[in-house]
Coordinates of C-alpha atoms in Angstrom, one line a residue:
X1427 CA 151.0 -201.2 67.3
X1428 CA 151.3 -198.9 64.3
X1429 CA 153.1 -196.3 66.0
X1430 CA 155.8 -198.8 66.9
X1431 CA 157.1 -199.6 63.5
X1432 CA 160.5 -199.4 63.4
X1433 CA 161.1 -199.8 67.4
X1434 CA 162.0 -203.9 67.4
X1435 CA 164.9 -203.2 64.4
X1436 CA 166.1 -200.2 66.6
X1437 CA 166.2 -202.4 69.6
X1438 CA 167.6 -204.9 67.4
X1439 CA 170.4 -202.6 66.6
X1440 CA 171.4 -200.7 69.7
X1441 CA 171.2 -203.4 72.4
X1442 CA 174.7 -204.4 72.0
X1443 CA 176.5 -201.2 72.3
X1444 CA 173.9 -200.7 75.3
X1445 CA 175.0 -203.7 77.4
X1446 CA 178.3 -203.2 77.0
X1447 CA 178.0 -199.6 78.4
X1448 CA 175.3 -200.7 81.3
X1449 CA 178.3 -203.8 81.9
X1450 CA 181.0 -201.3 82.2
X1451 CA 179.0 -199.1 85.1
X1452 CA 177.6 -201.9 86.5
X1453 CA 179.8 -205.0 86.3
X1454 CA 177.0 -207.4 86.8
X1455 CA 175.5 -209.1 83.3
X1456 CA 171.9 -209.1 85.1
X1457 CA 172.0 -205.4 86.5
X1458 CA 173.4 -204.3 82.8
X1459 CA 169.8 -206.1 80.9
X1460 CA 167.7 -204.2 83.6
X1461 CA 169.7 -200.8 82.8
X1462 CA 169.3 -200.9 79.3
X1463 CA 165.6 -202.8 79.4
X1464 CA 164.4 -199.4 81.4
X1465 CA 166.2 -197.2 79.5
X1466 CA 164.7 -198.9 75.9
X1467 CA 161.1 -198.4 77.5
X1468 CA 162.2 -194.6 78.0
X1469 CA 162.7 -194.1 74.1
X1470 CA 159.6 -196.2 73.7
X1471 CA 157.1 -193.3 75.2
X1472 CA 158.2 -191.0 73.2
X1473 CA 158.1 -193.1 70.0
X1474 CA 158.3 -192.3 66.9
X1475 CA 161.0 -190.3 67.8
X1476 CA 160.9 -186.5 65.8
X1477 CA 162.9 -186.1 62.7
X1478 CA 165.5 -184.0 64.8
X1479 CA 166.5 -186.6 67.1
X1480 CA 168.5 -189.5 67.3
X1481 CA 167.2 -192.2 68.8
X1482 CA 170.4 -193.8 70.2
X1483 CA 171.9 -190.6 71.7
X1484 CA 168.3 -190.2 73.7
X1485 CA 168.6 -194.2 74.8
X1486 CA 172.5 -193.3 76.2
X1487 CA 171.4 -190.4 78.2
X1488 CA 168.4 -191.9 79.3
X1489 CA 171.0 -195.0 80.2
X1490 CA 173.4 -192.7 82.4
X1491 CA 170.4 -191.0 84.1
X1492 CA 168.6 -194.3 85.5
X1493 CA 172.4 -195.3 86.5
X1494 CA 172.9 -192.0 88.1
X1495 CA 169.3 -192.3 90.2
X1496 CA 170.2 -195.9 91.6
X1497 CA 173.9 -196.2 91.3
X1498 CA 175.4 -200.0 91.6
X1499 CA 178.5 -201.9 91.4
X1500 CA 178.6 -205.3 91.5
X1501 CA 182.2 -206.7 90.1
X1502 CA 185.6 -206.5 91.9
X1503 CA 187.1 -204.7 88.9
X1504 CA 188.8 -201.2 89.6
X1505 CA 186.5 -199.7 87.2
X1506 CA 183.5 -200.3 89.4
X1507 CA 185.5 -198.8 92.2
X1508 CA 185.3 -195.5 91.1
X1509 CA 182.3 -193.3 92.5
X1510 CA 179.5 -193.6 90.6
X1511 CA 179.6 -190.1 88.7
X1512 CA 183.2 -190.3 88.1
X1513 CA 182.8 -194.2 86.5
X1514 CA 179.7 -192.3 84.3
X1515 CA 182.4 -190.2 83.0
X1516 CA 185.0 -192.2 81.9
X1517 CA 182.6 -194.7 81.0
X1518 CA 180.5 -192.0 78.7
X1519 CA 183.3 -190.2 77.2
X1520 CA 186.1 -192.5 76.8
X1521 CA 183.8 -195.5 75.9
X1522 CA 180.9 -193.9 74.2
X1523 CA 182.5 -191.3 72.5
X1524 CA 180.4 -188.5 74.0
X1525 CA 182.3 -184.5 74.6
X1526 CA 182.5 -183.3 77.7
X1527 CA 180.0 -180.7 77.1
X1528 CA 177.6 -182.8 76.4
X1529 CA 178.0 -184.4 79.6
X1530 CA 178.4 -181.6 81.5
X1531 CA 174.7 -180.7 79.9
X1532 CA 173.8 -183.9 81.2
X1533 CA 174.6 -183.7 84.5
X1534 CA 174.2 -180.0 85.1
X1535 CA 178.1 -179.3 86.1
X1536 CA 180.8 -177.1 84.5
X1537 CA 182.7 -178.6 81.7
X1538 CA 185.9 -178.3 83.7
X1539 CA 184.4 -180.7 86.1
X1540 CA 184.4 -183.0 84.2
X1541 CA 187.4 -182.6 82.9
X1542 CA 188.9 -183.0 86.4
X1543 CA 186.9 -185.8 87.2
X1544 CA 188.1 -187.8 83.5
X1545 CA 191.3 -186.7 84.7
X1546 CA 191.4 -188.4 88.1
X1547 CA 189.8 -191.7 86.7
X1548 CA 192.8 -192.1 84.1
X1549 CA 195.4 -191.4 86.8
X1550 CA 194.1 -193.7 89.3
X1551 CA 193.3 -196.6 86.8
X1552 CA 196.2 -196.9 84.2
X1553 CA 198.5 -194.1 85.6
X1554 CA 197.5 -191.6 82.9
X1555 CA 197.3 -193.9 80.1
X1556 CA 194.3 -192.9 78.5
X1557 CA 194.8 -194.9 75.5
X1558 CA 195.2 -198.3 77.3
X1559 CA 192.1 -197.6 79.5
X1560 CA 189.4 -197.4 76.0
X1561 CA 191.2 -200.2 75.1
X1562 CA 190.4 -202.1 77.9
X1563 CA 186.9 -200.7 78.5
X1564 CA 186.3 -202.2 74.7
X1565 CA 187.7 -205.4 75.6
X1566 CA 185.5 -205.5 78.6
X1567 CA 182.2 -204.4 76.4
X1568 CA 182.7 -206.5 74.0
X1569 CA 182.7 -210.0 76.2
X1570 CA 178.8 -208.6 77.5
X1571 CA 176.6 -211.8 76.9
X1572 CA 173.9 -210.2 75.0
X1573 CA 170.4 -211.6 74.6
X1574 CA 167.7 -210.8 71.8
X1575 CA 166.0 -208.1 73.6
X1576 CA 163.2 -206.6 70.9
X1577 CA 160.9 -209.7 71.8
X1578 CA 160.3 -208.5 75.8
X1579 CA 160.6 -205.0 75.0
X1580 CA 157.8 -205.4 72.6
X1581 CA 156.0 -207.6 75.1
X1582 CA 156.6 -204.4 78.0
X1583 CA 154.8 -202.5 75.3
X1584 CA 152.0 -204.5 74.4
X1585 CA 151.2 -204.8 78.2
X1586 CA 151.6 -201.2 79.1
X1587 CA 148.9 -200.5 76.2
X1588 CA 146.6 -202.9 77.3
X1589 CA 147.4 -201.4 80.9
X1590 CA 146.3 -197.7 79.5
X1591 CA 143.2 -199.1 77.6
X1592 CA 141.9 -200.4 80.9
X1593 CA 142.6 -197.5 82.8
X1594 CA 141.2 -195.4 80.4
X1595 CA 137.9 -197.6 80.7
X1596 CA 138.1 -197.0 84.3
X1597 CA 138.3 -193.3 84.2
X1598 CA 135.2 -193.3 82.1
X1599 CA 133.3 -195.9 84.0
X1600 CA 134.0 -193.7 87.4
X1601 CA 132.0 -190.4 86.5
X1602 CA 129.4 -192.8 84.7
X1603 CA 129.5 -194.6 88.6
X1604 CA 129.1 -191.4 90.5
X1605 CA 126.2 -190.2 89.0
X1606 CA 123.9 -193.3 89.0
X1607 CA 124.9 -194.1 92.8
X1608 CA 124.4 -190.1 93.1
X1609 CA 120.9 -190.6 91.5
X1610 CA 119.6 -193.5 93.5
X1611 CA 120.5 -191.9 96.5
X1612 CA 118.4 -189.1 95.7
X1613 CA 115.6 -191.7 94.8
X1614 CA 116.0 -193.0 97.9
X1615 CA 115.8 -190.0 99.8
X1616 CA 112.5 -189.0 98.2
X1617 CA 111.0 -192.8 98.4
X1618 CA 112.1 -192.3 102.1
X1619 CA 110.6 -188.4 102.7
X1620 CA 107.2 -189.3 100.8
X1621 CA 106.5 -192.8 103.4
X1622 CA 107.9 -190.7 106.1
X1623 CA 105.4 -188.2 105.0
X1624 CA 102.1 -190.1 104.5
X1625 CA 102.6 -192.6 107.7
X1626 CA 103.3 -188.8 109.8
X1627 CA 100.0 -187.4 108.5
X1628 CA 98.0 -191.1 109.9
X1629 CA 100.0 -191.1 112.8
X1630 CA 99.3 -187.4 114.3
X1631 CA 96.1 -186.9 112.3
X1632 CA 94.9 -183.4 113.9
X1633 CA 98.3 -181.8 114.9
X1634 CA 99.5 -178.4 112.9
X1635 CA 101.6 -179.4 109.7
X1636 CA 105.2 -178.7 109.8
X1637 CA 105.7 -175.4 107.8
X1638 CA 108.5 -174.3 105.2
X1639 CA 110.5 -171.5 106.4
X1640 CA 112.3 -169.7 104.2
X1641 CA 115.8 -169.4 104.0
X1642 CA 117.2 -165.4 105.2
X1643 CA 118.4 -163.4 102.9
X1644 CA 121.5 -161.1 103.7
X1645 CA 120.6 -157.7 103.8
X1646 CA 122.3 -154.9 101.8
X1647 CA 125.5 -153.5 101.9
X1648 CA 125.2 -149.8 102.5
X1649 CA 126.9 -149.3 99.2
X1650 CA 124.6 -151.6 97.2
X1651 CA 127.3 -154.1 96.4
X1652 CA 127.2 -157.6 97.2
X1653 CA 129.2 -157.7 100.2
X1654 CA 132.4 -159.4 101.2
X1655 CA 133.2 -160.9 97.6
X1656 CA 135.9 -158.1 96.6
X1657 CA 135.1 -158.3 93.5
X1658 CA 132.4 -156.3 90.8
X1659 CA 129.1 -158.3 90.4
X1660 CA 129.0 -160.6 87.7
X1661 CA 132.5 -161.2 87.7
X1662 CA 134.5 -164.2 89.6
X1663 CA 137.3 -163.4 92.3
X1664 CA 139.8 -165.6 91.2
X1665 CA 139.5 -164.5 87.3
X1666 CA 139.4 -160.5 88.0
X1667 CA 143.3 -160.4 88.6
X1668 CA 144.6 -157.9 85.6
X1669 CA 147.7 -159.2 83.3
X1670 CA 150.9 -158.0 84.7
X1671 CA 152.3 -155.0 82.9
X1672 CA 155.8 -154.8 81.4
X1673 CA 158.4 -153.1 82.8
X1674 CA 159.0 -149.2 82.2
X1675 CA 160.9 -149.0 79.0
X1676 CA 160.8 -152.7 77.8
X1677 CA 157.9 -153.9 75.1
X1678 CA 156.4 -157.1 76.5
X1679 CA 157.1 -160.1 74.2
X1680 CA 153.6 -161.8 72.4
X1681 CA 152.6 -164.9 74.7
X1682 CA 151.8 -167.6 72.0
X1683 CA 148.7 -167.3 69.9
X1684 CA 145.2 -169.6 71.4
X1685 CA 142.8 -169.6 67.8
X1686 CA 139.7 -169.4 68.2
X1687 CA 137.4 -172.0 68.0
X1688 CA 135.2 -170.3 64.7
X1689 CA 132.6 -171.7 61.6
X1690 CA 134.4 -168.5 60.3
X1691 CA 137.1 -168.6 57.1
X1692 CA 140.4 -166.6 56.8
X1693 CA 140.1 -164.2 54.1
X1694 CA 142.9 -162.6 53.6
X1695 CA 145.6 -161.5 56.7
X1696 CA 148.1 -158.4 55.9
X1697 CA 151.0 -157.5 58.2
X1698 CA 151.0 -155.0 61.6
X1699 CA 152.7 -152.2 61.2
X1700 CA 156.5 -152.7 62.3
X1701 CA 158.2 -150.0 64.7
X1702 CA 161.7 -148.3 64.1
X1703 CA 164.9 -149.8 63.7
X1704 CA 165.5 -149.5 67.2
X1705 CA 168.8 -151.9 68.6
X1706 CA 170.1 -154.0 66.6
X1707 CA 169.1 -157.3 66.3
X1708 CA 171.1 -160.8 66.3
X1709 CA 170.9 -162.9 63.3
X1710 CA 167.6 -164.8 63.6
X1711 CA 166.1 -162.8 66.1
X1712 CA 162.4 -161.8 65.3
X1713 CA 162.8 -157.7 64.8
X1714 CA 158.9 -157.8 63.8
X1715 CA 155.7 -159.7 65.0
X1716 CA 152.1 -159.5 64.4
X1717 CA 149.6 -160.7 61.6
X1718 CA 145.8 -159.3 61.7
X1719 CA 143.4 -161.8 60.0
X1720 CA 140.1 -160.8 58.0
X1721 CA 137.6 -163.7 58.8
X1722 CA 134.3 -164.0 57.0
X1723 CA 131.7 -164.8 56.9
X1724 CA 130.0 -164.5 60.7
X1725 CA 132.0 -163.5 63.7
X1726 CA 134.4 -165.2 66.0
X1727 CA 134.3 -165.0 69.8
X1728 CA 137.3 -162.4 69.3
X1729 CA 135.7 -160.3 66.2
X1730 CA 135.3 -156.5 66.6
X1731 CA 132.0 -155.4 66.6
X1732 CA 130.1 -153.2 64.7
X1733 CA 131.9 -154.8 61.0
X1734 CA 128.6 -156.0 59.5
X1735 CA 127.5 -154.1 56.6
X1736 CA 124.8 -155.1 53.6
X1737 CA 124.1 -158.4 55.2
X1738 CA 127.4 -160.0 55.6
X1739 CA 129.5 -160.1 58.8
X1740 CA 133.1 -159.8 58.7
X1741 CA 135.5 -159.8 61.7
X1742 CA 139.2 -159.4 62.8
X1743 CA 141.8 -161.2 64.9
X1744 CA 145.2 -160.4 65.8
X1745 CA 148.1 -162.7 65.8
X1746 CA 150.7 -161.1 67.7
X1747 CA 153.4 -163.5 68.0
X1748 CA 153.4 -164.5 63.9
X1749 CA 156.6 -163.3 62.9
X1750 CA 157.0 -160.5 60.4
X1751 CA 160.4 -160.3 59.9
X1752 CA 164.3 -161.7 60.6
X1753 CA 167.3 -159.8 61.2
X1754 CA 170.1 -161.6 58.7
X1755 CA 173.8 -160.2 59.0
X1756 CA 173.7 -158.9 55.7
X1757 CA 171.7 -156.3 56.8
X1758 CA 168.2 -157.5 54.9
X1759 CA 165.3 -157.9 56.8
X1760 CA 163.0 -160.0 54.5
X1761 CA 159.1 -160.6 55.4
X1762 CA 158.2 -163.9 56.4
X1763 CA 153.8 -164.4 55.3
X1764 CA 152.0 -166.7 57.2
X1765 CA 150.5 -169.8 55.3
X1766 CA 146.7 -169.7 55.0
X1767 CA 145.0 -173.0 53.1
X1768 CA 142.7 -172.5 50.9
X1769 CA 139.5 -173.1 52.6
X1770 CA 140.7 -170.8 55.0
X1771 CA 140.7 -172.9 58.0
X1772 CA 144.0 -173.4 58.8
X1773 CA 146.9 -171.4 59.0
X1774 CA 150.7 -171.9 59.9
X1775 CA 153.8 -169.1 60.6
X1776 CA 156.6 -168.8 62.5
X1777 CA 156.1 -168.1 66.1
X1778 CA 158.0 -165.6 67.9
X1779 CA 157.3 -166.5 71.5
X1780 CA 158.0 -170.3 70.9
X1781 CA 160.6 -169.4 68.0
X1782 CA 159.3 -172.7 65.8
X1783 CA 156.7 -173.2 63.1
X1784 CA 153.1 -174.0 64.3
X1785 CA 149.6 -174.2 62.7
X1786 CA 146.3 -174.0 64.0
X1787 CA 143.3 -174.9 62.7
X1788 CA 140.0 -172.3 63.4
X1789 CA 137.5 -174.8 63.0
X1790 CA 138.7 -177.6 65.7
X1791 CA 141.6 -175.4 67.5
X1792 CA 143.5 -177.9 67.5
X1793 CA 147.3 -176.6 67.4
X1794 CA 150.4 -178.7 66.0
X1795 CA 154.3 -178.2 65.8
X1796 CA 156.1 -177.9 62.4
X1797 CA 159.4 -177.7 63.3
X1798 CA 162.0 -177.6 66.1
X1799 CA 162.7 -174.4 67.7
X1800 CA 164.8 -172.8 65.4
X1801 CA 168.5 -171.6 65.7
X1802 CA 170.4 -168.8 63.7
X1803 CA 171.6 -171.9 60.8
X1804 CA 168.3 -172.7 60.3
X1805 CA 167.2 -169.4 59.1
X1806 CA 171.0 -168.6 57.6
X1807 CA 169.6 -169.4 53.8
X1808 CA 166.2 -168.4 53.8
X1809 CA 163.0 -170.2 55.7
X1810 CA 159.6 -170.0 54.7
X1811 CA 156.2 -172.1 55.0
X1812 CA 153.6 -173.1 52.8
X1813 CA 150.7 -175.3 52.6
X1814 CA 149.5 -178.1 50.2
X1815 CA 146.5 -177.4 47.6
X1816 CA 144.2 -179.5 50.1
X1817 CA 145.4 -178.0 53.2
X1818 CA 146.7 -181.0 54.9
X1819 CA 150.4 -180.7 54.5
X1820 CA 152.4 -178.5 55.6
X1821 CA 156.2 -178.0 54.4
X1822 CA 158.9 -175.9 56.5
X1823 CA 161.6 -174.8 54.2
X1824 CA 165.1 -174.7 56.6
X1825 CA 167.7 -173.7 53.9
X1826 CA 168.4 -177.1 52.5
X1827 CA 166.2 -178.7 54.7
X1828 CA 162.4 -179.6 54.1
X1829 CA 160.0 -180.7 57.1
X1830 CA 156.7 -181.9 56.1
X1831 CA 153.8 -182.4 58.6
X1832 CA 150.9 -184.1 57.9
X1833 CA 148.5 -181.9 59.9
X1834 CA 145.5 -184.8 60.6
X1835 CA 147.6 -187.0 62.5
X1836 CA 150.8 -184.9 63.3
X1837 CA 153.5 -187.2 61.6
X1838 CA 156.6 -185.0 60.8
X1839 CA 158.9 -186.4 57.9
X1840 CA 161.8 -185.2 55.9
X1841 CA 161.6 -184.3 52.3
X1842 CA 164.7 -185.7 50.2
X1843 CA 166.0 -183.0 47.7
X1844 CA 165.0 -185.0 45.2
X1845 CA 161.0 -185.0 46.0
X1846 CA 160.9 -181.2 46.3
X1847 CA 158.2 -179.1 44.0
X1848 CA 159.9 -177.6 40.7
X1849 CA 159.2 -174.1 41.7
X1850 CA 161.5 -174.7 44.6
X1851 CA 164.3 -176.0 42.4
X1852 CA 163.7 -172.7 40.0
X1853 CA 163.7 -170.6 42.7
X1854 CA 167.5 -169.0 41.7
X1855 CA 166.5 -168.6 38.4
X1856 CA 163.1 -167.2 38.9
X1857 CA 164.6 -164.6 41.4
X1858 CA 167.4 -163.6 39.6
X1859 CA 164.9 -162.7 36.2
X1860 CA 161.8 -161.4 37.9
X1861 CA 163.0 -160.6 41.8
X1862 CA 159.3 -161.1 42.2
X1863 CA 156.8 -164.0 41.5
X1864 CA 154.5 -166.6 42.7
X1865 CA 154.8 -170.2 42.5
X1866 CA 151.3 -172.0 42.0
X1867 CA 149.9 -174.6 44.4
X1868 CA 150.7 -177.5 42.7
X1869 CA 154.6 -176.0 42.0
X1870 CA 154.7 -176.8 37.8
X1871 CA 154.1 -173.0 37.4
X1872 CA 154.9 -169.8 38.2
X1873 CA 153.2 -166.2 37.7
X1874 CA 155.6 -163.1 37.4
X1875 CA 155.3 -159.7 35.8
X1876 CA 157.7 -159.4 32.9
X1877 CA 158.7 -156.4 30.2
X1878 CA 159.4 -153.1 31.1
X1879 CA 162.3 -152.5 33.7
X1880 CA 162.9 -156.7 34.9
X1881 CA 165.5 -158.1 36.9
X1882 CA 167.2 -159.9 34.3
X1883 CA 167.9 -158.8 30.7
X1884 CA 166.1 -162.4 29.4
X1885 CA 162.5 -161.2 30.6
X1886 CA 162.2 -157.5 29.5
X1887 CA 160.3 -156.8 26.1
X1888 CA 157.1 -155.4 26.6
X1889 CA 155.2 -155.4 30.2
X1890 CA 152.9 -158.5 30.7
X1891 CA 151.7 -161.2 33.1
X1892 CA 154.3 -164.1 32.3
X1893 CA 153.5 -167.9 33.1
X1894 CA 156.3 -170.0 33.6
X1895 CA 156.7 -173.6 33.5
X1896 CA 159.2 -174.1 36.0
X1897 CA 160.6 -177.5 35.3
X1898 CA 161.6 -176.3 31.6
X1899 CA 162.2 -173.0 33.0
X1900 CA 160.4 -171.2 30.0
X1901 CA 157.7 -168.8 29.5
X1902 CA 154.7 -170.7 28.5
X1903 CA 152.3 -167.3 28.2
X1904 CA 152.7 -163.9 27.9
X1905 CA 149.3 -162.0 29.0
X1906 CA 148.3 -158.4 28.8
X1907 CA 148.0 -156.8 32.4
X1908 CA 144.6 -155.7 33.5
X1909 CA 143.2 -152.5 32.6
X1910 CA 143.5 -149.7 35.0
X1911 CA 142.6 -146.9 33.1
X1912 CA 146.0 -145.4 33.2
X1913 CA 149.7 -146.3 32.7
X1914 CA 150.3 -148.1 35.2
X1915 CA 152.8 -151.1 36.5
X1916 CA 151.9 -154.7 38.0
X1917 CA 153.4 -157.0 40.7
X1918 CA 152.6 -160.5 41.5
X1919 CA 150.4 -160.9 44.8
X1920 CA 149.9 -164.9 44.4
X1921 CA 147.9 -167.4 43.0
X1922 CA 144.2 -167.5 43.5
X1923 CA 143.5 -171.3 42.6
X1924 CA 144.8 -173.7 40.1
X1925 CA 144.5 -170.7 36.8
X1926 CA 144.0 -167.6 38.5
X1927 CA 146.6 -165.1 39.5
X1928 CA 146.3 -162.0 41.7
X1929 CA 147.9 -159.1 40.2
X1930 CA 148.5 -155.6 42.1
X1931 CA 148.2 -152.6 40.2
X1932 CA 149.7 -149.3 40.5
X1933 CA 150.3 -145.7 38.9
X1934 CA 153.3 -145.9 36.6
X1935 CA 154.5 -142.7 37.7
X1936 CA 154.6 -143.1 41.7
X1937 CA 153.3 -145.6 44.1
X1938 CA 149.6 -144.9 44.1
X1939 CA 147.6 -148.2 44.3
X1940 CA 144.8 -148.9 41.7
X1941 CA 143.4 -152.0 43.0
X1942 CA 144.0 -156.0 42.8
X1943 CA 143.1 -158.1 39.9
X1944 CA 142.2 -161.8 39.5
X1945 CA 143.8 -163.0 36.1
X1946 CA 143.2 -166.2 34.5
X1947 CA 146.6 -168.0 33.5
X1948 CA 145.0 -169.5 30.4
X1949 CA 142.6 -166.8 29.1
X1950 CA 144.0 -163.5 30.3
X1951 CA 140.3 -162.4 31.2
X1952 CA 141.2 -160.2 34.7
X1953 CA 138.6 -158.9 37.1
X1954 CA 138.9 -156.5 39.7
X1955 CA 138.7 -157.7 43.2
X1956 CA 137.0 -155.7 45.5
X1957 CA 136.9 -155.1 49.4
X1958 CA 140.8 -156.1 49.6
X1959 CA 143.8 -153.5 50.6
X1960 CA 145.2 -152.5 47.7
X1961 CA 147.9 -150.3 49.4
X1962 CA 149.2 -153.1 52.0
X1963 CA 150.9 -156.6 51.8
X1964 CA 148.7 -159.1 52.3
X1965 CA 148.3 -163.0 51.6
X1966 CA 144.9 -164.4 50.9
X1967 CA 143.0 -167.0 52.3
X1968 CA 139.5 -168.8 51.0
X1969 CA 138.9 -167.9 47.5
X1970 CA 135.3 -168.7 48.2
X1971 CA 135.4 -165.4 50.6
X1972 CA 136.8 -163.1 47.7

């Protein structure tokens, strides 16, 4: 009962308020207990509940919906009088303190409706007198006899899992059932055919032996096609329907990603080109989608053929609906990367058909949810994702908010400000001196280039790898940048691993690309890395690929 923890002190908490709200639409102590007993078992499916919700808003509504599906009154109070959606109303609003949009949500009816309805209630009961009427509801509420009610609801629980354990043994014991009364039949059949067989051959020694006729083929269709199938051969009727084109002058919006089920690694995955400005966009509002990932080595069921050179086999995937970029009012448009871990198995992003962070594992395929689907506040201040040094963890940065989800068993938690990673709480400082730089995986450092024409006044001086210690928020190194036989300048791509840094190089004097560099953060020894796009963003996956 692990996944219950939590459930009996919530139970513990709420059931009062409950009662009194089931007593009130019900005005019958026994009918109340049953009303709030179903509508604790609701919250119970769906336990733990996510980080997002509120567990005693979704117990409420679950409350008013069961009342709403068998409606009962059984006191003599005026309250009870009252049609059942009406008494919801009052009750729900005046009682429970919920807005009349939210129960106009709830009930699927304009908001003036309601209004109406709240209006009515007050009129008929205390002639208008709003304020009398919550005062009495409370009264009423607060005389509910109220037993302990975690001790059965953990009891329903315990019985409804020992309910699915044996049903689940059922459903396997049924196949297992099928085939080895399927197989004795046929046993049977063939004992049977063989005795019939012999004792025929004593019985009618002398007569001619029944013969096997074969079965008649169809003949030909004049055209050579298998006839009266509508479809090509090798191909199935019911999976030869085409996907349904978009309509003339829209672009068809990316249907949510499937991974592919692959031995195969991510190497690196670098951005789809984006179209023109076109109409403008809503704050929030994905303006760009689409990621292409580099997988090696071998090939996935989705590769592109014909990529295998000098003994190694490398493929490509697209990932349509990984988001690119977000519209902000201020005009910016910033890039949003995808997070690869660094075995290259996994990788998270931002969806644009199911607007909400998800990851997906290549190895498994299994697929889990990092976030809620987003709104325009969550993305107000900045979002991002990244992934832990071991690939389990995965942390959506909301603004202020930090959702971390612990990718082997799907638990979702909140990160207090006060656990998050130094880098993050550098991350003004860092920007506002270097613009650009790289946090490493465990956070305690960051990688920028330095010197030369820098953000901030406090790192210029002469052009070098800096490594920063972000908690003292001082440069710990200052390394040369790699040589690339030319004056050239250097941008941060990201870290490698624990020491190394990827550095892109280009001409000083335009934009011309001169390749990527791994650079040790302790040594300064750089080596050039080959077989990557030097010309094109792109984040990297499994070192071990490089």
């Amino acid at each position: 009962m692990r996944r219950y923890i939590g459930y009996r002190e919530f139970v513990q908490r709420d059931q009062r308020s409950l009662v009194g709200t089931a007593l009130l639409l019900t005005g019958s102590h026994e009918q109340a207990i049953r009303l709030v007993l179903r509508s604790f078992h609701t919250v119970a499916l769906s336990w733990p509940p996510p980080v997002w919700e509120n567990p005693t808003t979704h117990a409420q509504i679950a409350l008013y919906r069961r009342f709403l599906q068998r409606p009962s009154a059984a006191g003599a109070t005026a309250l009870v009088r009252l049609p059942a959606r009406q008494r919801l109303l009052v009750v729900a609003c005046l009682h429970d303190g919920r807005t009349r949009a939210e129960m106009a949500a709830v009930l699927g009816v304009p908001e003036e409706t309601v209004r109406t309805e709240i209006a009515e209630a007050v009129e008929t009961l205390t002639k208008g007198d709003e304020k009398r009427l919550v005062a009495r509801m409370a009264t009423a509420a607060g005389e509910a006899s109220v037993p302990d009610l975690s001790a059965l609801c953990v009891r329903t629980l315990k019985r409804r899992r020992v309910r699915g354990v044996l049903l689940t043994v059922a459903a396997a014991l049924v196949p297992v059932a099928l085939i080895v009364a399927f197989t004795v039949l046929q046993r049977g059949e063939v004992l049977n055919s063989a005795l019939g067989g012999r004792g025929g051959v004593e019985a009618i020694e002398g007569h001619e032996p029944v013969r096997a006729i074969a079965t008649p083929t169809p003949a030909p269709s004049p055209t050579g096609s298998p006839a009266d199938t509508g479809a090509s051969p090798g191909t199935t009727p019911s999976k030869a329907a085409s996907p349904k084109a978009a309509p003339p002058g829209t672009t068809a919006s990316p249907a949510p990603w499937r991974a592919p089920r692959t031995s195969s690694v991510i190497r690196y995955a670098v951005p789809a080109r984006c179209p023109g400005e076109g109409t403008p966009a809503r704050d929030g509002d994905v303006v760009c989608a689409g990621w292409t990932l580099r997988l090696a080595p071998g090939a996935s069921a989705n590769a592109a053929p014909g990529d295998c050179e000098g003994g190694s086999c490398e493929s490509t995937v697209s990932v349509p609906d990984a988001a690119q970029r977000l519209a902000h009012g201020d005009g910016k448009r910033p890039r949003l990367d995808p997070a690869i871990s660094r075995d290259g198995r996994r990788i998270a992003y931002l969806s644009a058909a199911e607007r909400r962070y998800v990851a997906h594992d290549l190895g498994s395929g299994v697929k889990r949810y990092l976030s809620p689907v987003l709104v325009p506040a969550d993305t107000e201040k900045g979002t991002l994702v990244r992934v832990s040094p071991d690939g389990r963890h995965f942390t959506v940065v909301l603004g202020e908010r930090r959702l971390r989800t612990d990718f082997t068993t799907g638990a979702l938690t909140s990160v207090p400000a006060t656990r998050e990673l130094p880098a993050d709480r550098a991350t003004p400082w860092l920007s506002e001196r270097y613009g650009t730089w790289a946090g490493s995986p465990n956070g305690r450092y960051a990688a920028a280039v330095g010197g030369g024409k820098a953000v901030h006044r406090d790192a210029r001086g002469p052009l070098g790898l800096h490594v920063i210690d972000t908690a003292a928020r001082r440069v710990l190194r200052r390394l040369p940048l790699p040589e690339a036989g030319r004056p050239a300048e250097g941008a941060v791509v990201s870290w490698l691993n624990g020491r190394e840094v990827v550095v892109r190089m280009s001409a000083a004097d335009g934009d011309e690309p001169l390749g990527l560099f791994r650079v040790n953060a302790v040594t300064g020894r750089a080596h050039r890395l080959a077989g990557l796009p030097a010309d094109a963003a792109l984040v990297l996956g499994a070192a071990t690929a490089l």
